[in-house]
Coordinates of N, CA, C and O in Angstrom, one line a residue:
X155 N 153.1 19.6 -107.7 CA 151.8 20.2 -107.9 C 151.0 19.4 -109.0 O 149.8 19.1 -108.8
X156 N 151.8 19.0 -110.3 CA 151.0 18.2 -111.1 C 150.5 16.7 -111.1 O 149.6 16.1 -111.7
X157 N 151.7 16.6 -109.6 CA 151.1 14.8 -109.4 C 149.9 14.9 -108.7 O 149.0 14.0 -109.0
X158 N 149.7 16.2 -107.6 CA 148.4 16.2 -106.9 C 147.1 16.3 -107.6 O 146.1 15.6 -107.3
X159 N 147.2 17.5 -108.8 CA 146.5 17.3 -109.5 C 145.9 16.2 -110.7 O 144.9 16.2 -111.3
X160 N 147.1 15.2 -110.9 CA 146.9 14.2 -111.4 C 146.1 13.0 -110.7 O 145.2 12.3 -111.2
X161 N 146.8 13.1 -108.8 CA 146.1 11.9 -108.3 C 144.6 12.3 -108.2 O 143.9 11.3 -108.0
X162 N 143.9 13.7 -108.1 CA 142.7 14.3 -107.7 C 141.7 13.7 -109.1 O 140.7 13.0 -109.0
X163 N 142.4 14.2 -110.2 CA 141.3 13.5 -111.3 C 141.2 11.9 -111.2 O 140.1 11.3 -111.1
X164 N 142.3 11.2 -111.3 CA 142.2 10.3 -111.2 C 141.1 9.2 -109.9 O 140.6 8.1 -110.1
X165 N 140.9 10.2 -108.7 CA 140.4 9.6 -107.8 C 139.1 9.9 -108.5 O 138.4 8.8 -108.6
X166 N 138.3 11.0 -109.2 CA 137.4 11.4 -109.5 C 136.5 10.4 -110.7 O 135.3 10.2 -110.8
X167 N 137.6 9.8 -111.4 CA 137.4 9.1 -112.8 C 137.1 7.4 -111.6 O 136.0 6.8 -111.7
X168 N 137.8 7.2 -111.0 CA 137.6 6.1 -110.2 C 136.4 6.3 -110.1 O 135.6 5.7 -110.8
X169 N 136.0 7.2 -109.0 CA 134.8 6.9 -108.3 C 133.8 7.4 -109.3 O 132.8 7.9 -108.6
X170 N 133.6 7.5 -110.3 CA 132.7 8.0 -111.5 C 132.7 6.4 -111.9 O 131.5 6.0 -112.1
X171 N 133.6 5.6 -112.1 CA 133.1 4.3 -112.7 C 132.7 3.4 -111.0 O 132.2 2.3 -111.0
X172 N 132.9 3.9 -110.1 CA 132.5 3.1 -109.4 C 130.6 3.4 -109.0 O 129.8 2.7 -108.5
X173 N 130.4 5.2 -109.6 CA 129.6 5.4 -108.7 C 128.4 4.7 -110.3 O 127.1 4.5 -110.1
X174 N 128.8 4.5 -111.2 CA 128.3 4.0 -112.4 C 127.9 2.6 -112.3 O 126.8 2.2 -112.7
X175 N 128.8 1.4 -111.5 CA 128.8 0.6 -111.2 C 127.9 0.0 -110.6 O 127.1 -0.8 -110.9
X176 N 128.0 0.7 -109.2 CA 126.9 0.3 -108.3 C 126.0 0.8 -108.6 O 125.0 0.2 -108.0
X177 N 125.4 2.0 -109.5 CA 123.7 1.7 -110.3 C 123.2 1.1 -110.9 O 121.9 1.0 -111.0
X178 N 124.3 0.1 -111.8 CA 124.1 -0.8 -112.8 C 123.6 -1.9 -111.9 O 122.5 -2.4 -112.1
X179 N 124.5 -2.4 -110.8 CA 124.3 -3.7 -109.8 C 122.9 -3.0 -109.1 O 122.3 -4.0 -108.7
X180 N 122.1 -2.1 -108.8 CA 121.5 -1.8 -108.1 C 119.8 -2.2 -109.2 O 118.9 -3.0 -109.0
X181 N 120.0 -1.7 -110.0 CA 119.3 -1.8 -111.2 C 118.8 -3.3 -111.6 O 117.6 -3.7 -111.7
X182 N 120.1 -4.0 -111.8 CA 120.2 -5.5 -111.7 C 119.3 -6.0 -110.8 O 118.4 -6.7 -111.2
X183 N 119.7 -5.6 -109.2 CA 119.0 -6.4 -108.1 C 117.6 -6.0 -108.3 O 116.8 -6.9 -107.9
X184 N 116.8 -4.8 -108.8 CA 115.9 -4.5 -108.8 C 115.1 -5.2 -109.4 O 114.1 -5.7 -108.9
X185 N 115.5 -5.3 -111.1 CA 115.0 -6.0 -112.0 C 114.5 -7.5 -111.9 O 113.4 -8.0 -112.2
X186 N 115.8 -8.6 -111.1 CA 115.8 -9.5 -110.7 C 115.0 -9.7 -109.4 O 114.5 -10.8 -109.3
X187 N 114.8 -8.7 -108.4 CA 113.5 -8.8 -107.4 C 112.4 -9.0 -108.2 O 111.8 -10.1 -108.0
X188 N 111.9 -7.9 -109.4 CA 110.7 -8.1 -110.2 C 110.3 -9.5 -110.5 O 109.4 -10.2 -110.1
X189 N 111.2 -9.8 -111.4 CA 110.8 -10.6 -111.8 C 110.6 -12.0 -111.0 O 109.8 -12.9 -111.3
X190 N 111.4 -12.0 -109.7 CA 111.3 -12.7 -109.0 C 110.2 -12.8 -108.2 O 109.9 -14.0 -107.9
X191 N 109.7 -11.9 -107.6 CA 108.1 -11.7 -107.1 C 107.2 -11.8 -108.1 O 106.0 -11.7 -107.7
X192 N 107.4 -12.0 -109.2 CA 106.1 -11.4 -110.6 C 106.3 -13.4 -110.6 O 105.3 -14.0 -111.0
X193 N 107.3 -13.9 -110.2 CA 106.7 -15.5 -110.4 C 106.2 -16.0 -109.5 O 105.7 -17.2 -109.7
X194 N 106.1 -15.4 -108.3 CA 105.2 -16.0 -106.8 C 103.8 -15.6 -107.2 O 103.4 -14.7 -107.9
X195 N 103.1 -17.0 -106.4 CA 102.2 -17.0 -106.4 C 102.0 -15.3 -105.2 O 102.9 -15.0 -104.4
X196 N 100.7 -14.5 -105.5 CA 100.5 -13.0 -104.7 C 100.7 -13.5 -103.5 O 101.4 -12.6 -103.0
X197 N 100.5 -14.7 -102.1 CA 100.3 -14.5 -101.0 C 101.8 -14.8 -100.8 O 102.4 -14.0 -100.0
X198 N 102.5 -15.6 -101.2 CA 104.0 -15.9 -101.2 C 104.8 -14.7 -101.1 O 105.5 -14.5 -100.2
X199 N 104.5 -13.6 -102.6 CA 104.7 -12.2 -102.2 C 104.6 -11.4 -101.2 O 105.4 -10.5 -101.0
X200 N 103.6 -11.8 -100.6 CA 102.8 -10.5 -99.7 C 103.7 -10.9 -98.4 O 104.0 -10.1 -97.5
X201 N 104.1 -12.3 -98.4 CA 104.5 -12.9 -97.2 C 105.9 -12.5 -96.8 O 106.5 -12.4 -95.7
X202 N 106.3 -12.2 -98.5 CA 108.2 -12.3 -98.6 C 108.5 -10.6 -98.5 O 109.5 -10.0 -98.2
X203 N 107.3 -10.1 -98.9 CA 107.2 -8.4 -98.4 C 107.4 -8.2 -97.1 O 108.5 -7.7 -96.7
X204 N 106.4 -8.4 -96.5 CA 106.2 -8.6 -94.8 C 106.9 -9.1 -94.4 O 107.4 -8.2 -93.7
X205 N 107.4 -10.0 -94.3 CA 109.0 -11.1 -93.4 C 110.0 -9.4 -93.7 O 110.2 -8.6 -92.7
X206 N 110.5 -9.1 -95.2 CA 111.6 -8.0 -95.1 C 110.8 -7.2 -94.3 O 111.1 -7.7 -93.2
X207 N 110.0 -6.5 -94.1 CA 109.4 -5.4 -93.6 C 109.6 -5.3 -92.1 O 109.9 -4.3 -91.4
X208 N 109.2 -7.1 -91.3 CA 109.1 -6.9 -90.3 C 111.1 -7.0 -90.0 O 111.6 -6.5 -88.9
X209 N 111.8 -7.4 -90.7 CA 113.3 -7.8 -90.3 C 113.7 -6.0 -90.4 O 114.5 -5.6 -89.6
X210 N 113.3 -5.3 -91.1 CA 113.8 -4.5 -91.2 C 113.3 -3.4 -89.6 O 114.2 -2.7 -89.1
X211 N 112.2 -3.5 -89.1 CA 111.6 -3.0 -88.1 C 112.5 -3.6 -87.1 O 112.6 -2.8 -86.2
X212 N 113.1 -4.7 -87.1 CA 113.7 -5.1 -86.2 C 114.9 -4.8 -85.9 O 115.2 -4.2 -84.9
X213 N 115.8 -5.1 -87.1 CA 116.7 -4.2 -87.1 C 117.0 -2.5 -86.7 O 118.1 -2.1 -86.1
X214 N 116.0 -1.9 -86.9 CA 116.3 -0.4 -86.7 C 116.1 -0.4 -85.3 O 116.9 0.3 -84.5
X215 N 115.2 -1.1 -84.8 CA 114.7 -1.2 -82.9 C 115.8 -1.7 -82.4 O 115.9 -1.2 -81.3
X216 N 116.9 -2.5 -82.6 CA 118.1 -3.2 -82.0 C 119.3 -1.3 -82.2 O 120.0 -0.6 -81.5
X217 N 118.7 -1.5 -83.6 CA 120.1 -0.5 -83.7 C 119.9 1.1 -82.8 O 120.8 1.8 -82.3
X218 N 118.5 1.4 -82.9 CA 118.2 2.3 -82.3 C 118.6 2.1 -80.9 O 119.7 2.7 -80.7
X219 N 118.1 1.6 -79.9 CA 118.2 0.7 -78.6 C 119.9 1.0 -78.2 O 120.3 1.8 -77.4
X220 N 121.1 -0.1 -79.5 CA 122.3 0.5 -79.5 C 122.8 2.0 -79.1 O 123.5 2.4 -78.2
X221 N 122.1 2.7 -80.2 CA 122.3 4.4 -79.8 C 122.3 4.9 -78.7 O 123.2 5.5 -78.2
X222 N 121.0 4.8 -78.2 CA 120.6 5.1 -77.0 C 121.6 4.7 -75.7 O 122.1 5.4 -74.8
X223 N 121.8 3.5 -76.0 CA 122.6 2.9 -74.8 C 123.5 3.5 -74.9 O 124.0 3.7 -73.9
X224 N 124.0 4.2 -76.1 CA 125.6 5.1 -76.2 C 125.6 6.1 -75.7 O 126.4 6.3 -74.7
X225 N 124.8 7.1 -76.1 CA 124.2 7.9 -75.1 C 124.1 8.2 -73.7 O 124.4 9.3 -73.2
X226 N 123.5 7.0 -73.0 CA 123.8 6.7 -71.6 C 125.2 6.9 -71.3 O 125.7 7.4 -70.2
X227 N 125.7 6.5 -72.2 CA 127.5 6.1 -71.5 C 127.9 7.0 -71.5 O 128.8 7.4 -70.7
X228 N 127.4 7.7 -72.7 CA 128.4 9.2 -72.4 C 127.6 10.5 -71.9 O 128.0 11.6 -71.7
X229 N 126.5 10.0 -71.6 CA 126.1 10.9 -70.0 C 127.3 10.5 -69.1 O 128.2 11.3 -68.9
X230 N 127.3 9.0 -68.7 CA 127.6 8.3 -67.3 C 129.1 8.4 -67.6 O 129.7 7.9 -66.7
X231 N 129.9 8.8 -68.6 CA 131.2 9.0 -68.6 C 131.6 10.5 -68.9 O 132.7 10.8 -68.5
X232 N 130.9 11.5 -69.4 CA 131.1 12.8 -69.4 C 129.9 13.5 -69.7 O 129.6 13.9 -70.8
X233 N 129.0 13.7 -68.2 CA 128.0 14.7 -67.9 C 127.9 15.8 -68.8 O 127.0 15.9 -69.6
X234 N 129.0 16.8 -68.5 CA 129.0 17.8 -69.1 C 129.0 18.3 -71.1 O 128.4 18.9 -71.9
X235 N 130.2 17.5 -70.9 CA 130.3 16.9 -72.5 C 128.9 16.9 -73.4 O 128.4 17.5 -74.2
X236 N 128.8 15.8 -72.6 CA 126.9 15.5 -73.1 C 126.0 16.0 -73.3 O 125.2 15.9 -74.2
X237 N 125.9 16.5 -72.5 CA 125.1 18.0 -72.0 C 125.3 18.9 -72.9 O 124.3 19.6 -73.2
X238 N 126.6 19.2 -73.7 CA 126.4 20.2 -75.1 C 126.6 19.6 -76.0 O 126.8 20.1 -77.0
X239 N 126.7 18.7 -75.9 CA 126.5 17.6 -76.8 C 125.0 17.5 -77.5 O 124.6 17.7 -78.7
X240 N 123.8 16.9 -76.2 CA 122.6 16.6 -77.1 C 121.8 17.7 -76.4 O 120.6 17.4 -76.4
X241 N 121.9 18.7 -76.0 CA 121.6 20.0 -75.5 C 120.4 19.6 -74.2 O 119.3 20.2 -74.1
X242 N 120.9 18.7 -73.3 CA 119.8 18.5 -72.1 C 120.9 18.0 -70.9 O 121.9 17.3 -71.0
X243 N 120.2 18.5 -69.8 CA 121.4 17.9 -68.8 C 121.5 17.0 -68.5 O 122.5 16.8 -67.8
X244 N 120.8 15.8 -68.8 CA 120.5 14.4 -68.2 C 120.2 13.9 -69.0 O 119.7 14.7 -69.8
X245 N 120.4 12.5 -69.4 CA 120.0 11.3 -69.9 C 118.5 11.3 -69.4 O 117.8 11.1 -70.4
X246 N 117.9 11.4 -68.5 CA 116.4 11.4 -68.1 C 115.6 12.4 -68.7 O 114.4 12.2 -69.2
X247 N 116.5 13.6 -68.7 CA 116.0 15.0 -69.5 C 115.8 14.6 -70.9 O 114.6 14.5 -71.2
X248 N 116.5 14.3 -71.6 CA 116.7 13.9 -73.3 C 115.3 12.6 -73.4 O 114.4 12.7 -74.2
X249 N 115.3 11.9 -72.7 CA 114.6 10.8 -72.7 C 113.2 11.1 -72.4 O 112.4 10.5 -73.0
X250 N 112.8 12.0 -71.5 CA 111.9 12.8 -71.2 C 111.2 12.9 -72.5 O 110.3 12.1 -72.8
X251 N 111.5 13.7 -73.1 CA 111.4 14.4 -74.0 C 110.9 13.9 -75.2 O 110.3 14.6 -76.0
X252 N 111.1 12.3 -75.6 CA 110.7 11.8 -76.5 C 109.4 10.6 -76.4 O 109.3 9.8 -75.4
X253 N 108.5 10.6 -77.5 CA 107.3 10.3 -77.5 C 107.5 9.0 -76.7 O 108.5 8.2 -76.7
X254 N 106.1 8.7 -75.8 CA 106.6 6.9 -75.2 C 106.8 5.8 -76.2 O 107.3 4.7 -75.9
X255 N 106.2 6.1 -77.4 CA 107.2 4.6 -78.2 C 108.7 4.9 -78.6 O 109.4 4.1 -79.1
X256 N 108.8 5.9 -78.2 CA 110.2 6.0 -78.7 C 110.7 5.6 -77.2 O 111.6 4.8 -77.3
X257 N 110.5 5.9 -76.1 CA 111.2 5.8 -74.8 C 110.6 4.0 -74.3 O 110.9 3.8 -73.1
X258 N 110.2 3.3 -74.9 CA 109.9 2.0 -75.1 C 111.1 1.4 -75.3 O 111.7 0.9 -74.3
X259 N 111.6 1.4 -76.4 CA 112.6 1.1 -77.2 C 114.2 1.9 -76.4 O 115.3 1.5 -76.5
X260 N 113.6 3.0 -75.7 CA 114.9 3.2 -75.4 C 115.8 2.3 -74.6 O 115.4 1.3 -74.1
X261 N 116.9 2.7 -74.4 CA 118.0 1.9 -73.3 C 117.8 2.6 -71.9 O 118.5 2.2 -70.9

């Protein structure tokens, strides 16, 4: 019983320097963006904003798209399942249902 409670703090003190850690690096990257945009000329900025902005849009549309397609499969591999699963009986039903930019993007 004292080892459990030994390995429990111990995991606690870990992840207390780890969760310390990655604020310090997060902090870091932040500072170091600053200053790193504060030396671009403003349209260089605006540009290197926009490029992350649009990569990030892109990203979520692939990953979203991904989802979706999962979804499908597990309509097309267990109907029922699925069905109490995302609470509609059909993959057409669920997709129905959502706004057409979102059913754009869908799979």
């Amino acid at each position: 019983m004292l080892n459990e409670e030994g390995s429990t703090e111990l995991a606690k003190s870990t992840a207390k320097i780890y969760s310390v850690l990655i604020i310090g690096v997060e902090i870091a990257i932040a500072a170091a963006a600053i200053i790193f945009l504060a030396a671009l000329a403003p349209g260089a900025a605006a540009l290197l904003v926009l490029g992350a902005a649009a990569l990030l849009l892109i990203l979520g549309t692939v990953a979203f798209h991904a989802l979706t397609c999962a979804i499908k499969a597990h309509y097309a591999a267990n109907p029922a399942g699925a069905a109490a699963a995302y609470g509609f009986p059909t993959y057409a039903a669920l997709k129905a249902s959502w706004p057409w930019a979102v059913r754009l993007v869908a799979c």
